[in-house]
N, CA, C and O atoms as a MOPAC input file, in Angstrom:
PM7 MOZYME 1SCF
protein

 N      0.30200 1   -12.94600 1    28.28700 1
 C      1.59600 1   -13.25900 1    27.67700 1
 C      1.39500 1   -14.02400 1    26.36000 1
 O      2.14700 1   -13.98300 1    25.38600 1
 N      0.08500 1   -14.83900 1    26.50500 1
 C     -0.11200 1   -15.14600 1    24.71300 1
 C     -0.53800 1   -14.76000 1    24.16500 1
 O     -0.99900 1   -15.52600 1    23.31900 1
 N     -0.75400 1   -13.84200 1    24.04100 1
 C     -1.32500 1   -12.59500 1    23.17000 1
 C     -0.08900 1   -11.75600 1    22.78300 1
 O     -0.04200 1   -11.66600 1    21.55600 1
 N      0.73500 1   -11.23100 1    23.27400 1
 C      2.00200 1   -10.93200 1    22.84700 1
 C      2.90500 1   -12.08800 1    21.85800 1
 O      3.58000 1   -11.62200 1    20.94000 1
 N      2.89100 1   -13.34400 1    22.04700 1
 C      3.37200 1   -14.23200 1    21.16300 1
 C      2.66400 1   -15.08800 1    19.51000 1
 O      3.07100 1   -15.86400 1    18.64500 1
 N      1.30300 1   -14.26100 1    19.87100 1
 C      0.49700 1   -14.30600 1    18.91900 1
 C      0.54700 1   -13.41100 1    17.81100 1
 O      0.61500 1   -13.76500 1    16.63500 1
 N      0.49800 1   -11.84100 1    18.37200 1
 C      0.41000 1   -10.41200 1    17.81300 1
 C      1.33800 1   -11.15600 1    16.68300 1
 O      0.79800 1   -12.02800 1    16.00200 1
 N      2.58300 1   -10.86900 1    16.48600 1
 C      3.85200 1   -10.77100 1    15.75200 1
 C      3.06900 1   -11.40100 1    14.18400 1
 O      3.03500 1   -10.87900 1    13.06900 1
 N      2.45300 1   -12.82900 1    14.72400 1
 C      2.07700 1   -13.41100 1    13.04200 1
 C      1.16100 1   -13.22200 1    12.96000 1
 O      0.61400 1   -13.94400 1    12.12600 1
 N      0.22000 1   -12.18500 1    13.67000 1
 C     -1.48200 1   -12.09700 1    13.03800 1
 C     -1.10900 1   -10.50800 1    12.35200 1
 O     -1.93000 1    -9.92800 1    11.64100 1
 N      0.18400 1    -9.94700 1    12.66900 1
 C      0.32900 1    -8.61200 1    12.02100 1
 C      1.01800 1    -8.76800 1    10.65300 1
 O      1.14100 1    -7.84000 1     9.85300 1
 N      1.57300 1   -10.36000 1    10.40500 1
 C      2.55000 1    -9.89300 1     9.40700 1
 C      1.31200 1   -10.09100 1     7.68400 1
 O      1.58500 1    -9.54200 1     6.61600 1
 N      0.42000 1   -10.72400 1     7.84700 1
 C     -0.57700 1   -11.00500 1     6.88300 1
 C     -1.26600 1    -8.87800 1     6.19900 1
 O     -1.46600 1    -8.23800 1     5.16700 1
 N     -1.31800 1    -8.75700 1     7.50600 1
 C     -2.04400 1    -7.08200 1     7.58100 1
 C     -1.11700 1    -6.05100 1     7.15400 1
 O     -1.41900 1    -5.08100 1     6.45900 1
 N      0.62500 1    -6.46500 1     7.85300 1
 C      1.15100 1    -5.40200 1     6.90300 1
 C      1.55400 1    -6.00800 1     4.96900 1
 O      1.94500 1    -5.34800 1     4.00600 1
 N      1.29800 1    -7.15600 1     5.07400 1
 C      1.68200 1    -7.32600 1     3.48400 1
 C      0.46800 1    -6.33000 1     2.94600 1
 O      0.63600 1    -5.42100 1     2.13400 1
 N     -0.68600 1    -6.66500 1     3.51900 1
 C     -1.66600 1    -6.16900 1     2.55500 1
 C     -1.73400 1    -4.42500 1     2.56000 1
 O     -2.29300 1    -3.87500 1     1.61200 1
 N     -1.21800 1    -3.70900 1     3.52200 1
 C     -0.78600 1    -2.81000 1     3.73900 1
 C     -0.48400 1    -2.33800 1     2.58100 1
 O     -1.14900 1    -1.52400 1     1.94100 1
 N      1.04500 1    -3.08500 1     2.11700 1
 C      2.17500 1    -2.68000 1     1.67900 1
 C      1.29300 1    -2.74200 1     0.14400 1
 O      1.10100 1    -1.75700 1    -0.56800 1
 N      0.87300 1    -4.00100 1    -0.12400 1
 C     -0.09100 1    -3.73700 1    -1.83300 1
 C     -0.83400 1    -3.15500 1    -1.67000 1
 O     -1.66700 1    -3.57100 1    -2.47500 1
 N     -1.56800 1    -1.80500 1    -0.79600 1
 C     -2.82300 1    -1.17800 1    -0.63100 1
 C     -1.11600 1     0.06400 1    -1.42100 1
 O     -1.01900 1     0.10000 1    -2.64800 1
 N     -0.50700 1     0.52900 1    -0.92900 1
 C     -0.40600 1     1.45200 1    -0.56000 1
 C      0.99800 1     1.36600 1    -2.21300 1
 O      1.71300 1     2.29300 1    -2.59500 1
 N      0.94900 1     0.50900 1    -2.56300 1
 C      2.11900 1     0.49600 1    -3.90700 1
 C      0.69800 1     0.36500 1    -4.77100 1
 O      0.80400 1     0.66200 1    -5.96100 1
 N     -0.27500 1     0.06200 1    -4.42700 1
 C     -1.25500 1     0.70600 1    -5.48100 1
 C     -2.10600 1     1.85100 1    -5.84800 1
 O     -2.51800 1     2.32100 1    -6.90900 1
 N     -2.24300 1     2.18300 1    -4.38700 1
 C     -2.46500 1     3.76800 1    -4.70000 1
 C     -1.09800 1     4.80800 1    -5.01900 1
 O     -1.19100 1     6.01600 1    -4.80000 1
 N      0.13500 1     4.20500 1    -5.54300 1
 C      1.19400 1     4.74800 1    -5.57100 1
 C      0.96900 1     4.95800 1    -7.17800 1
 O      1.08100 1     5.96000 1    -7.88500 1
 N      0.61500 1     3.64700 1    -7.45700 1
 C      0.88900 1     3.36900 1    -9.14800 1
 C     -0.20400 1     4.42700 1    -9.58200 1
 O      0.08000 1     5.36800 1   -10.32300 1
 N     -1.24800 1     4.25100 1    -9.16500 1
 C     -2.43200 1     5.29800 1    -9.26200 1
 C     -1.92600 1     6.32100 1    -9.32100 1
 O     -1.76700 1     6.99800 1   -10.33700 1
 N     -1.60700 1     6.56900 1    -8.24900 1
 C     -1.30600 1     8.51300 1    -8.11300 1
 C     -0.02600 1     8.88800 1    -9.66100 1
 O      0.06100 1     9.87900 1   -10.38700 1
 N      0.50100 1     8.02400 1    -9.64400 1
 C      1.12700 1     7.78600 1   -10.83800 1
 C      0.88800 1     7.96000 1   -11.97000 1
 O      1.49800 1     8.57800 1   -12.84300 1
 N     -0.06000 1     7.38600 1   -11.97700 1
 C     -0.96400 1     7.68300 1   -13.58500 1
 C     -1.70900 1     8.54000 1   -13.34100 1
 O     -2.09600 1     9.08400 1   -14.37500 1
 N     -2.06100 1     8.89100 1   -12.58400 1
 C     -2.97200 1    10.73000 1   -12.52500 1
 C     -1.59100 1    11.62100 1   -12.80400 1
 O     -1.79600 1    12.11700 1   -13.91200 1
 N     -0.67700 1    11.93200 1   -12.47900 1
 C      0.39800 1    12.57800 1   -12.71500 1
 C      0.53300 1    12.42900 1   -14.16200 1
 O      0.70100 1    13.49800 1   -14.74800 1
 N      0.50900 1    11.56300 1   -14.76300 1
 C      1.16200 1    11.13600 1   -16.01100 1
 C      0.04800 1    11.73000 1   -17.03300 1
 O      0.32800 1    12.43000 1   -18.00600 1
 N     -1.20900 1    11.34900 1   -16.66700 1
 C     -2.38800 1    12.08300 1   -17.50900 1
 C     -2.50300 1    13.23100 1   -17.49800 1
 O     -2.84700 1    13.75200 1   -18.56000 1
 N     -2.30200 1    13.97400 1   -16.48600 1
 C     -2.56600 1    15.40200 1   -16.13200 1
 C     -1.39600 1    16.03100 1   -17.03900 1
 O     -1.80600 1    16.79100 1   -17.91700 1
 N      0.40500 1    15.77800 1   -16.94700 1
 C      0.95700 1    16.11800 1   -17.28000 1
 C      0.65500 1    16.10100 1   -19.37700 1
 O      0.39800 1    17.05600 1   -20.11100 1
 N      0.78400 1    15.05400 1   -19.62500 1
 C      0.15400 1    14.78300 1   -21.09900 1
 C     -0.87000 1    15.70700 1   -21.42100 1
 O     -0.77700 1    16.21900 1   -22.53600 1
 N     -1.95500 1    16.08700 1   -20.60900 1
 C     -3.06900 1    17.16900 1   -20.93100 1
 C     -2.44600 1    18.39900 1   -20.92800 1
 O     -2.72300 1    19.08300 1   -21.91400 1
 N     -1.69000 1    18.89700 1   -20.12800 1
 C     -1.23900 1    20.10200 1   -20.01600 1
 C     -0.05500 1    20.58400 1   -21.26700 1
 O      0.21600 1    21.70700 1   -21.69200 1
 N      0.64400 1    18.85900 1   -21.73300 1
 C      1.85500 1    19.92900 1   -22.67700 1
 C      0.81700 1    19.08700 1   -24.06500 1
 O      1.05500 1    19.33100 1   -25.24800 1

């Protein structure tokens, strides 16, 4: 049962970093789009 009252704040550190893993491979994929498009016209 303390392990269930634990989980909640040892997950919230893991999804922040989640969330900046994944808005940075966003921005990335972003700028590959943006280069590729610029090469092509």
């Amino acid at each position: 049962m303390h392990n269930v009252s634990i989980s909640p704040l040892a997950l919230i550190p893991i999804e922040r970093t989640q969330l900046l893993l994944f808005s940075f491979y966003f921005l990335v994929l972003l700028e590959l789009l943006s280069l590729s498009f610029s090469f092509s016209f």
